[in-house]
Structures are given as structure tokens and as C-alpha cells.
């Protein structure tokens, strides 16, 4: 916990001020302690128990985890979650970067474009999920209409009924919802790059691409890493869009870990579902630590 | 062709692409809500505009749509207000009172958001069931406050550090208590940041799905996203026109807030994240 240097710094404070500081921090501690920390620790404990509605609760050690590892549906769910992250996060960050580059240029109507970009972010994922459900409608949705418009004669695609179609559908719907956030973060990073760096590069007759790869990208790296971390954490726990759009189907093909775990919560098998949550948390943690060390944050923070 | 021109052309392609990408699904939603038939994209079906779907959604009592909307607005407004209050107390302590272990507390608060939402639902459910609060608005407000606090504390922290401490020292010398300093000096000076934080917390609460799905049972507490997600037809076929009309009305509050206050929202979002 707190180190000795912290304690000595605290000792130097007037006791009154210290009491006040603690009082001001108390509400936050109550909320986060009672409604986040206790539930998380409770979930950790539950995962070591047989905890099923109407049955007596009993300690069973790692039995839930053993049962998980023996369930092919669990491994399919892990695989889908990782595929989803690997496909959607790079797509969202690249698209977000393109939008940010556009927004970073001076042109008339820039504020208007920024407002447009915010709309998908503001719409609830459950609602945009429903809109995409209609877009992917087999007989009259906009997706198949568009395909037939560009390529007359092409048969309609069964988006939500096939494994690959459902993956594409979920990735596109999630990308629609989350790219704006990535774009805004990256835009903040871009606008922090000093303009005169580009002026010098122009004098040196660097091309557009040279400027991008030699100046923009290296200077944007910290913000890129932060964006990747945020998007990865979020994509790992994807729930709303999939729940609404495919419900995890067809045949469990888009059953992300959150969906897989939720099914067991809803069925009343709290112990098993908790084990899924714990694993999801550790996957998030591993990836974040991995990214952070990639981004060299440990060194910068000193 | 000069490079300057190529760049201009690329820029306008980018602008067009971004606008289409962001607005097309939204426009499709509104148009389907206004269309007599949801299959108007078929060549043989004419597009007939009507207000029928909107009328049904807003007046049919069996759909409970207005109840969902009211629940959403109440829950979002209350939880955003509480979150801003609790977070400003914390941010004040962390910027003004040299609380012991300050950085540790900040990173702990941020680390909380690493936990997946699904890992909280079972205990939140047990907790609310014990209190007899399942299917009540307070069952949503409490977790929403907790879940938005990390972002709120970080944003307010970054705003509060920029306010000169001489300002509140002067007020303290004049005999104000710490609480008075916070409410009469710091919060008014940080008003733009406080407002950004409120907006983000409001939009988060308005959009939240998983907690609302688990903790509510019917229209007495159900919020709009869950209501729309569970909107089913009464005769088998999904009533797409009505669903999209409901979706349009439901997104109106957040979309209007976003459009009117886009500058505030962008500032709040990027402060909360990039500083971290």
C-alpha cells in the first residue's frame, strides 16, 4: 500500500486538513468500494463456489475453472472474442486516424463534420444495434440493397445467419459505434503536434507521406497506444451490440465472453458465470500490461 | 497535378466518406420510422411517408415507451448530478488537500474501470435484491454513479489543477469553510469542466445497457435502450417502423445534447483519456 515517504508527507500535514481530505474522499470510497470492489471480490469468491439458484452453496475450489476448460463452447467463445478484438480494434483505430487527419485540416464546415462524427458515439449501442439488425435484414435491409446496387445480380447475403456474415455484421456495427471515440482521442493527439515541424518539412520538400511517417506517426505514438488500450479493453468486454444484433448466434458463433458469461448468470449459475468474468478480467489485464510495456510507459513514468 | 491539389481532393473524399459513414445508418433509422413500410428499399415498393409509427410509439399505452423515456431521463439526470458532486469532492481533496497517497488513489480510481461490467452484475443483483430494490430507479442510479466516477474524477482533477490555489486561499482567509470554497470558488471557476463531466456522465447513463437489463423487470424502471432492445412484435413479424420511430425519439435527447455541446463533450472526453 502507501509507502513510507507518503506517510511522512502525511504526518507533516495539519491533522485537521488530513481529516478533511479523508472526509472529502469518503463518498468516492463508499461508491467504488461498495459497488465495484465488493462485487468484484465477491465474484472472485463466487467463482470458487458452486452457487446455483435453489441449491445450497458449497466451496468447490477450482472446479468451475476445470469445467470451463473442458467446455468447447468456452474455448470457441475465447477464440471469437480474440478474433473480434484483432479484427475490430485495428480497423477502428485506422479509420479513427483517417477521420482525425481529416478533422485536423482547416476547411469550411469542420465543426459540422465533428458534430456528425459524434452522432454514432452518442447513440446507445443497443439502439444502433437494432438499426444494424434492420440494415442486415435478409430480404429488404440496406446492406443487401447496397450490394445489389453496386453489383446487380449478386445474391443477397445471409448476414446474421452465417458464421462469417455474423462476424462481419458485428464488427461493422461495433466499428460504427466506437470509431468516433478513437478519432477524437487521436485528433487531440494530432492537434498537440507543433505546426512549425510541418513547415520545416515543407521547406525540405518532404512529401505528404514522408511527413506522415516521419513526423506525425512517431509523435502520435503515445496517444495511439492510449487509444489502443481503451479500445482493446472495451472490445474485450463487448456486450450490447452483440446481444441485440445476434444474441451470440448463429449457433454461438458470435458468443463473446461477456455474452457467454451472461447466459450463465441469467440461468442462475453464479459460480460458473463468475469464473468466466474472472478470466475476462485477467485477459484484459494481460493485454493492458502488454500494451503499456510496448508503449514504454514504465520508463516514462520513472 | 500539384501535391497541394491531390491533398485537397483526398481531403474532400475523406470528408464525404466520414459523413456518409456516420450519418447513413442514422438517416436510414429516421427514414424507416417515417415510412409506411419498412421494406421501402425494394424497387417495387414506393416510399410513402407517414407519422403513423411515431404516433403509435408515443400514444399506445401497451408499449410503455414514454415510461421508458421518463425512466431514462430521470436516472441519467440524477446519476450524473450525484457523480459530479461526489467526483468534485474527491478531485478537490486530491488537488487541494495533499491527501496522503494521492497518485496511488488516482490510479486506483482509474484501475477500477479495468473490471468488466459483467463481473459486477451478479453482486449488484444480490445487493439490490436484498434491499428490495430490483426494478426501481435507485437500483440503476447507484451503479451508474459508481461506474462513471473514475472518468469524472479524472476530468475534474485535470480542471481543478489549473485553477490557481491563491484563489481559494483568499477565500479561506476570508473565513470560508472548505466546502464553501469548493462550491463558491472552485466549481464556478471550473464550470466548463463541471458541465463537460455532467454531459458525459449523463450520456453514459442514458446509453447503459447491461445493468439496466439485469436490474429492471418492466416499465416501472426499464430504460430506453433495454426497452428498444426487447421491443418485439405482437403478431410475429417485427414492427420495424415502430422500432425505428422509437429509436429516433430515444436518441433525440442525446443527439441534441451532443450537437449543441459538442465542444464541451470533446474537451471532456479527451481530457479524461489523454491525460491518463
XYZ file of C-alpha atoms in Angstrom:
578
model
C 0.000 0.000 0.000
C 1.216 3.526 0.716
C 4.955 3.871 1.089
C 6.898 5.340 3.982
C 7.626 8.584 2.164
C 3.879 9.041 1.779
C 3.334 8.550 5.463
C 5.939 11.088 6.429
C 4.436 13.599 3.995
C 1.055 12.954 5.557
C 2.445 13.401 9.068
C 3.592 16.878 8.179
C 0.050 17.915 7.279
C -2.058 19.585 9.934
C -4.317 16.858 11.348
C -7.378 18.914 10.573
C -6.543 19.119 6.894
C -5.933 15.386 6.836
C -9.308 14.691 8.380
C -10.936 16.952 5.831
C -9.162 15.240 2.956
C -10.397 11.870 4.157
C -13.931 13.205 4.588
C -13.909 14.564 1.027
C -12.699 11.219 -0.296
C -15.194 9.189 1.702
C -18.138 9.315 -0.757
C -15.955 8.192 -3.659
C -14.552 5.406 -1.493
C -18.050 4.285 -0.473
C -19.312 4.192 -4.048
C -16.282 2.477 -5.540
C -15.784 0.198 -2.555
C -19.402 -0.838 -2.129
C -20.497 -1.003 -5.752
C -17.332 -2.015 -7.596
C -14.718 -3.509 -5.288
C -17.024 -5.635 -3.136
C -18.865 -7.029 -6.188
C -15.550 -7.802 -7.894
C -14.115 -9.576 -4.843
C -17.479 -11.278 -4.354
C -17.319 -12.510 -7.930
C -13.814 -13.830 -7.328
C -15.093 -15.761 -4.279
C -18.216 -16.950 -6.096
C -16.045 -18.411 -8.814
C -14.661 -20.858 -6.213
C -18.131 -21.997 -5.153
C -20.976 -23.988 -6.513
C -23.512 -21.175 -6.397
C -26.660 -22.107 -8.252
C -30.127 -20.735 -7.541
C -32.187 -23.039 -5.249
C -29.178 -25.244 -4.417
C -27.054 -24.998 -1.255
C -23.843 -23.046 -1.774
C -20.620 -25.007 -1.327
C -16.909 -24.420 -1.765
C -15.517 -26.388 -4.684
C -12.085 -24.811 -5.250
C -11.125 -24.580 -8.902
C -13.852 -26.939 -10.082
C -15.638 -24.169 -12.052
C -12.420 -23.357 -13.876
C -11.832 -27.053 -14.625
C -15.363 -27.325 -16.015
C -14.753 -24.187 -18.104
C -11.568 -25.536 -19.619
C -13.418 -28.711 -20.574
C -16.204 -26.844 -22.372
C -15.584 -26.450 -26.109
C -18.149 -23.636 -26.174
C -15.953 -21.685 -23.747
C -12.909 -22.055 -25.996
C -14.979 -21.079 -29.018
C -16.034 -18.005 -27.067
C -12.429 -17.122 -26.161
C -11.442 -17.580 -29.794
C -14.299 -15.397 -31.045
C -13.502 -12.658 -28.505
C -9.856 -12.553 -29.561
C -10.727 -12.616 -33.271
C -13.217 -9.810 -32.664
C -10.573 -7.711 -30.890
C -7.920 -8.440 -33.520
C -10.218 -7.503 -36.406
C -12.208 -4.629 -34.958
C -9.645 -2.687 -32.909
C -7.106 -2.123 -35.728
C -9.975 -1.283 -38.082
C -11.385 1.256 -35.614
C -8.014 2.834 -34.882
C -7.060 3.136 -38.564
C -10.467 4.562 -39.516
C -10.331 6.817 -36.472
C -6.889 8.041 -37.517
C -8.134 8.811 -41.037
C -11.076 10.779 -39.643
C -8.779 12.570 -37.185
C -6.388 13.521 -40.016
C -9.311 14.969 -41.970
C -10.638 16.828 -38.920
C -7.174 18.227 -38.211
C -7.102 20.068 -41.566
C -8.525 23.553 -41.836
C -11.596 23.633 -44.073
C -15.053 25.163 -44.061
C -17.587 23.041 -42.223
C -15.033 21.415 -39.945
C -17.179 21.942 -36.832
C -20.135 20.443 -38.690
C -18.138 17.334 -39.564
C -17.025 16.981 -35.968
C -20.654 17.092 -34.882
C -21.538 14.371 -37.421
C -18.718 12.197 -36.145
C -20.058 12.468 -32.595
C -23.513 11.156 -33.509
C -22.681 7.426 -33.656
C -20.871 7.790 -30.332
C -23.906 9.410 -28.694
C -26.476 6.863 -29.881
C -26.900 3.981 -27.384
C -25.203 0.801 -28.628
C -28.412 -1.127 -28.037
C -30.233 1.280 -30.357
C -27.612 1.305 -33.111
C -27.520 -2.483 -32.734
C -31.196 -2.553 -33.544
C -30.658 -0.260 -36.559
C -27.962 -2.608 -37.846
C -30.282 -5.569 -37.300
C -32.615 -3.928 -39.825
C -29.713 -2.979 -42.120
C -28.732 -6.678 -42.260
C -32.306 -7.851 -42.854
C -32.096 -10.593 -45.485
C -34.982 -9.594 -47.725
C -35.142 -5.794 -47.526
C -32.247 -4.449 -45.417
C -29.952 -1.682 -46.624
C -26.841 -3.901 -46.729
C -28.216 -6.276 -49.342
C -29.845 -3.369 -51.196
C -26.422 -1.710 -51.434
C -24.764 -4.899 -52.667
C -27.359 -5.268 -55.400
C -26.959 -1.608 -56.304
C -23.198 -1.860 -56.893
C -23.239 -5.402 -58.200
C -26.589 -6.205 -59.816
C -27.224 -9.920 -59.932
C -25.249 -10.694 -56.789
C -27.388 -12.802 -54.494
C -28.468 -11.414 -51.134
C -26.075 -12.230 -48.270
C -27.426 -14.018 -45.209
C -25.607 -11.690 -42.801
C -26.942 -12.756 -39.436
C -27.493 -16.408 -40.322
C -23.956 -17.427 -41.279
C -20.816 -17.515 -39.161
C -18.727 -15.215 -41.327
C -21.636 -12.913 -42.091
C -22.448 -12.509 -38.416
C -18.803 -11.772 -37.558
C -18.678 -9.101 -40.265
C -22.021 -7.687 -39.133
C -20.939 -7.418 -35.514
C -17.561 -5.894 -36.410
C -19.147 -3.263 -38.666
C -21.839 -2.328 -36.126
C -19.248 -2.023 -33.350
C -16.912 -0.030 -35.594
C -19.728 2.385 -36.380
C -20.332 2.973 -32.698
C -16.743 3.221 -31.442
C -14.654 4.796 -34.218
C -15.698 8.355 -33.233
C -14.135 7.924 -29.799
C -10.866 6.734 -31.333
C -10.995 9.638 -33.802
C -11.466 12.233 -31.059
C -8.606 10.909 -28.945
C -6.299 10.839 -31.957
C -7.439 14.316 -33.002
C -6.416 15.628 -29.580
C -3.023 13.997 -30.122
C -2.677 15.448 -33.623
C -3.517 18.981 -32.571
C -0.757 18.805 -29.943
C 1.916 18.372 -32.655
C 3.567 21.767 -33.217
C 2.706 23.240 -36.629
C 6.246 24.545 -37.329
C 7.575 20.971 -37.539
C 5.486 20.589 -40.697
C 6.589 23.975 -42.002
C 10.219 22.912 -41.809
C 9.386 19.619 -43.524
C 7.644 21.515 -46.329
C 10.746 23.656 -46.861
C 12.736 20.425 -47.059
C 10.246 19.312 -49.720
C 9.094 16.271 -47.785
C 6.073 14.656 -49.458
C 2.749 14.185 -47.721
C 3.535 10.547 -46.953
C 7.036 11.348 -45.701
C 5.617 13.963 -43.360
C 3.064 11.463 -42.095
C 5.518 8.637 -41.430
C 8.459 10.746 -40.198
C 6.662 13.369 -38.102
C 3.021 12.573 -37.407
C 3.225 8.886 -36.596
C 6.233 8.958 -34.216
C 4.869 11.945 -32.316
C 1.427 10.409 -32.141
C 2.677 7.102 -30.704
C 1.799 7.727 -27.027
C -1.749 8.757 -27.927
C -2.018 5.816 -30.331
C -1.069 3.429 -27.543
C -3.621 5.004 -25.180
C -6.303 4.709 -27.883
C -5.369 1.066 -28.490
C -5.594 0.322 -24.755
C -9.004 1.959 -24.412
C -10.387 0.269 -27.494
C -8.974 -3.130 -26.575
C -10.423 -3.084 -23.039
C -13.779 -2.096 -24.471
C -13.752 -4.590 -27.325
C -12.835 -7.462 -24.990
C -15.978 -6.904 -22.968
C -18.258 -6.187 -25.943
C -21.838 -6.976 -24.983
C -24.611 -4.578 -26.042
C -24.141 -4.694 -29.801
C -23.822 -8.483 -29.964
C -26.677 -9.117 -27.533
C -29.003 -7.036 -29.677
C -27.697 -7.926 -33.126
C -27.091 -11.689 -32.993
C -27.712 -12.712 -29.389
C -24.435 -14.643 -29.726
C -25.632 -16.680 -32.692
C -25.854 -18.234 -35.131
C -25.158 -21.354 -33.063
C -22.876 -19.497 -30.642
C -20.653 -18.204 -33.464
C -20.563 -14.644 -32.067
C -20.798 -15.547 -28.398
C -18.216 -13.164 -26.907
C -17.032 -13.918 -23.359
C -19.409 -11.339 -21.826
C -22.327 -12.975 -23.629
C -21.180 -16.488 -22.696
C -20.886 -15.472 -19.023
C -24.154 -13.549 -19.045
C -26.039 -16.641 -20.232
C -24.974 -18.478 -17.053
C -25.802 -15.501 -14.813
C -29.235 -15.303 -16.387
C -29.689 -19.063 -15.899
C -28.782 -18.702 -12.197
C -25.392 -20.492 -12.261
C -23.496 -17.709 -10.491
C -20.356 -19.709 -9.630
C -19.642 -20.756 -13.200
C -20.528 -17.326 -14.619
C -18.209 -15.686 -12.091
C -15.326 -17.854 -13.261
C -15.926 -16.541 -16.795
C -15.855 -12.929 -15.511
C -12.596 -13.532 -13.656
C -10.965 -14.936 -16.773
C -12.212 -11.984 -18.829
C -10.659 -9.621 -16.294
C -7.301 -11.383 -16.445
C -7.268 -11.328 -20.241
C -7.892 -7.543 -20.109
C -5.165 -7.065 -17.533
C -2.626 -9.089 -19.519
C -3.302 -7.154 -22.715
C -3.156 -3.753 -20.990
C 0.135 -4.561 -19.264
C 1.453 -5.833 -22.601
C 0.469 -2.638 -24.427
C 1.782 -0.403 -21.653
C 5.194 -2.046 -21.780
C 5.115 -1.804 -25.603
C 4.380 1.906 -25.308
C 7.275 2.287 -22.877
C 5.073 3.833 -20.192
C 7.020 2.152 -17.414
C 10.165 4.010 -18.466
C 8.500 7.392 -18.944
C 6.687 7.303 -15.629
C 10.022 6.713 -13.777
C -1.240 17.781 -60.736
C 0.377 19.552 -57.811
C 0.631 17.819 -54.469
C -1.473 20.573 -52.939
C -4.336 19.643 -55.233
C -4.056 15.915 -54.644
C -4.244 16.639 -50.952
C -7.379 18.783 -51.361
C -9.098 16.058 -53.376
C -8.119 13.425 -50.786
C -9.417 15.689 -48.052
C -12.831 16.070 -49.654
C -13.049 12.327 -50.314
C -12.300 11.823 -46.620
C -14.934 14.325 -45.566
C -17.583 12.727 -47.793
C -16.666 9.235 -46.588
C -16.781 10.240 -42.929
C -20.141 11.996 -43.282
C -21.669 9.026 -45.131
C -20.267 6.532 -42.620
C -21.615 8.479 -39.632
C -24.965 9.645 -40.966
C -26.201 6.889 -43.298
C -27.322 4.408 -40.595
C -28.833 7.282 -38.630
C -30.703 8.559 -41.685
C -31.896 5.040 -42.510
C -33.295 4.786 -38.968
C -35.234 8.053 -39.262
C -36.490 7.231 -42.766
C -37.727 3.767 -41.756
C -39.502 5.348 -38.793
C -41.242 7.723 -41.195
C -42.016 5.133 -43.860
C -45.343 3.336 -44.123
C -43.487 0.078 -44.873
C -40.029 -0.955 -43.655
C -39.196 -2.658 -46.988
C -39.238 0.580 -48.993
C -35.779 -0.130 -50.455
C -37.242 -2.867 -52.674
C -37.660 -1.485 -56.190
C -41.330 -2.446 -56.437
C -42.285 -0.754 -53.130
C -42.949 3.009 -53.230
C -41.726 5.128 -50.319
C -44.780 6.529 -48.551
C -44.076 8.888 -45.673
C -46.314 8.791 -42.624
C -46.318 9.854 -38.984
C -48.199 6.685 -38.066
C -45.252 4.885 -36.427
C -44.332 7.877 -34.314
C -47.975 8.256 -33.318
C -48.221 4.620 -32.217
C -44.971 4.718 -30.248
C -45.911 7.920 -28.437
C -49.542 7.106 -27.676
C -50.012 3.316 -27.454
C -50.076 2.694 -23.681
C -49.269 -1.017 -24.087
C -45.811 -0.137 -25.473
C -44.838 1.894 -22.360
C -42.390 3.854 -24.461
C -42.942 7.169 -22.677
C -42.395 5.418 -19.333
C -39.039 4.076 -20.582
C -38.095 7.546 -21.765
C -39.043 9.122 -18.448
C -37.081 6.466 -16.514
C -34.032 7.072 -18.699
C -34.144 10.838 -18.301
C -34.640 10.674 -14.515
C -31.947 8.033 -13.955
C -29.435 9.837 -16.187
C -30.032 13.285 -14.694
C -29.884 12.077 -11.089
C -26.859 9.829 -11.504
C -24.932 12.470 -13.479
C -25.623 15.064 -10.776
C -24.561 12.754 -7.950
C -21.477 11.639 -9.885
C -20.381 15.245 -10.443
C -20.872 16.096 -6.752
C -19.022 13.053 -5.435
C -16.253 13.430 -8.010
C -15.743 17.124 -7.282
C -15.329 16.411 -3.574
C -12.696 13.825 -4.424
C -10.986 15.992 -7.033
C -10.918 18.882 -4.563
C -9.271 16.713 -1.908
C -6.763 15.386 -4.420
C -5.780 18.803 -5.787
C -6.037 20.985 -2.667
C -5.563 18.927 0.428
C -2.433 16.937 -0.485
C -4.224 13.783 0.534
C -1.777 11.055 1.512
C -1.016 8.623 -1.326
C -2.545 10.933 -3.927
C -1.170 9.248 -7.048
C -1.992 5.838 -5.658
C -5.601 6.896 -5.133
C -5.837 8.369 -8.640
C -4.501 5.240 -10.277
C -6.650 3.036 -8.109
C -9.706 5.009 -9.191
C -8.702 4.618 -12.834
C -7.862 0.918 -12.375
C -11.422 0.274 -11.271
C -12.553 0.714 -14.874
C -10.499 -2.339 -15.842
C -13.120 -4.636 -14.363
C -15.586 -5.874 -16.979
C -19.150 -4.772 -16.308
C -20.327 -8.361 -16.454
C -18.207 -9.162 -13.369
C -20.327 -6.779 -11.291
C -23.836 -7.799 -12.291
C -24.324 -10.800 -10.020
C -23.384 -8.969 -6.829
C -25.242 -5.844 -7.836
C -28.252 -8.071 -8.370
C -27.887 -9.781 -4.975
C -27.295 -6.420 -3.322
C -30.359 -4.769 -4.847
C -32.493 -7.855 -4.207
C -31.534 -7.750 -0.511
C -32.617 -4.125 -0.366
C -35.794 -4.961 -2.257
C -34.732 -2.518 -4.957
C -34.881 -4.695 -8.046
C -36.901 -2.890 -10.720
C -36.509 0.539 -9.088
C -34.763 3.632 -10.412
C -32.340 3.820 -7.470
C -31.067 0.331 -8.347
C -29.731 1.906 -11.555
C -28.616 5.259 -10.165
C -26.193 3.756 -7.627
C -24.166 1.590 -10.027
C -24.219 4.317 -12.695
C -22.673 6.787 -10.267
C -20.011 4.267 -9.292
C -19.294 3.360 -12.895
C -18.893 6.981 -14.095
C -16.848 8.152 -11.097
C -13.395 7.207 -12.468
C -13.852 9.292 -15.620
C -15.494 12.122 -13.659
C -12.704 12.271 -11.060
C -10.027 12.317 -13.751
C -11.660 15.076 -15.780
C -12.387 17.278 -12.770
C -8.910 16.621 -11.394
C -7.375 17.957 -14.594
C -9.595 21.067 -14.484
C -9.073 21.733 -10.789
C -5.266 21.586 -11.022
C -5.423 24.524 -13.443
C -7.227 26.804 -11.009
C -4.734 28.970 -9.120
C -4.679 27.974 -5.462
C -4.329 31.610 -4.414
C -7.992 31.955 -5.316
C -9.195 29.519 -2.708
C -6.553 30.562 -0.171
C -8.041 34.036 -0.303
C -11.499 32.611 0.331
C -10.191 30.510 3.230
C -8.604 33.593 4.777
C -11.964 35.330 4.450
C -13.407 32.622 6.672
C -14.990 30.226 4.170
C -15.044 26.543 5.056
C -13.531 24.026 2.621
C -16.985 23.080 1.380
C -17.853 26.716 0.772
C -14.590 27.184 -1.120
C -15.452 24.206 -3.309
C -18.994 25.339 -4.072
C -18.465 29.118 -4.261
C -14.988 29.374 -5.774
C -13.663 26.209 -7.378
C -16.823 24.840 -9.016
C -17.885 28.183 -10.570
C -14.390 28.770 -11.966
C -14.253 25.192 -13.280
C -17.823 25.431 -14.610
C -16.950 24.387 -18.189
C -15.216 21.264 -16.907
C -18.030 20.503 -14.486
C -20.511 20.804 -17.314
C -18.472 18.531 -19.619
C -18.326 15.963 -16.844
C -22.075 16.181 -16.282
C -22.752 15.718 -20.000
C -20.503 12.682 -20.299
C -21.996 11.086 -17.170
C -25.500 11.799 -18.452
C -24.817 10.281 -21.862
C -23.138 7.249 -20.305
C -26.123 6.612 -18.023
C -28.593 7.188 -20.845
C -26.801 4.621 -23.027
C -26.013 1.946 -20.433
C -27.478 -1.447 -21.218
C -26.210 -4.414 -19.195
C -27.010 -3.178 -15.671
C -30.412 -1.945 -16.813
C -31.104 -5.301 -18.445
C -30.263 -7.227 -15.259
C -31.720 -4.906 -12.629
C -35.076 -3.949 -14.121
C -38.078 -6.088 -14.945
C -40.726 -3.879 -16.541
C -41.778 -0.345 -17.395
C -41.641 0.895 -13.781
C -37.847 1.132 -14.071
C -36.818 -0.119 -17.522
C -34.790 2.366 -19.549
C -34.977 3.195 -23.234
C -32.045 1.095 -24.539
C -33.449 -2.052 -22.907
C -36.972 -1.162 -23.984
C -35.859 -0.854 -27.600
C -33.664 -3.942 -27.495
C -36.572 -6.029 -26.208
C -39.179 -4.413 -28.499
C -40.949 -7.355 -30.114
C -43.912 -7.516 -32.416
C -47.285 -8.603 -31.188
C -48.011 -10.647 -34.288
C -44.714 -12.401 -35.054
C -43.239 -10.090 -37.700
C -41.042 -7.371 -36.150
C -42.725 -3.931 -36.415
C -39.619 -2.241 -37.846
C -41.349 1.067 -38.486
C -42.341 1.387 -34.846
C -38.969 0.181 -33.580
C -37.156 2.769 -35.704
C -39.597 5.515 -34.698
C -38.931 4.628 -31.055
C -35.183 4.552 -31.728
C -35.383 8.005 -33.313
C -37.251 9.522 -30.371
C -34.943 7.746 -27.918
C -31.769 9.094 -29.499
C -33.146 12.606 -29.782
C -32.109 13.758 -26.263
C -28.520 12.529 -26.529
C -28.070 13.601 -30.134
C -29.365 17.115 -29.405
C -27.125 17.407 -26.329
C -24.178 16.231 -28.400
C -24.801 18.614 -31.264
C -25.389 21.650 -29.055
C -22.484 20.990 -26.707
C -20.036 19.184 -28.995
C -17.104 21.386 -27.956
C -17.671 20.636 -24.257
C -18.039 16.918 -24.878
C -14.913 16.640 -26.986
C -12.948 18.525 -24.343
C -14.220 16.312 -21.550
C -13.566 13.094 -23.445
C -10.044 13.966 -24.470
C -9.091 15.349 -21.067
C -10.314 12.250 -19.299
C -8.444 9.956 -21.626
C -5.295 11.611 -22.936
C -4.199 12.855 -19.550
C -4.412 9.317 -18.217
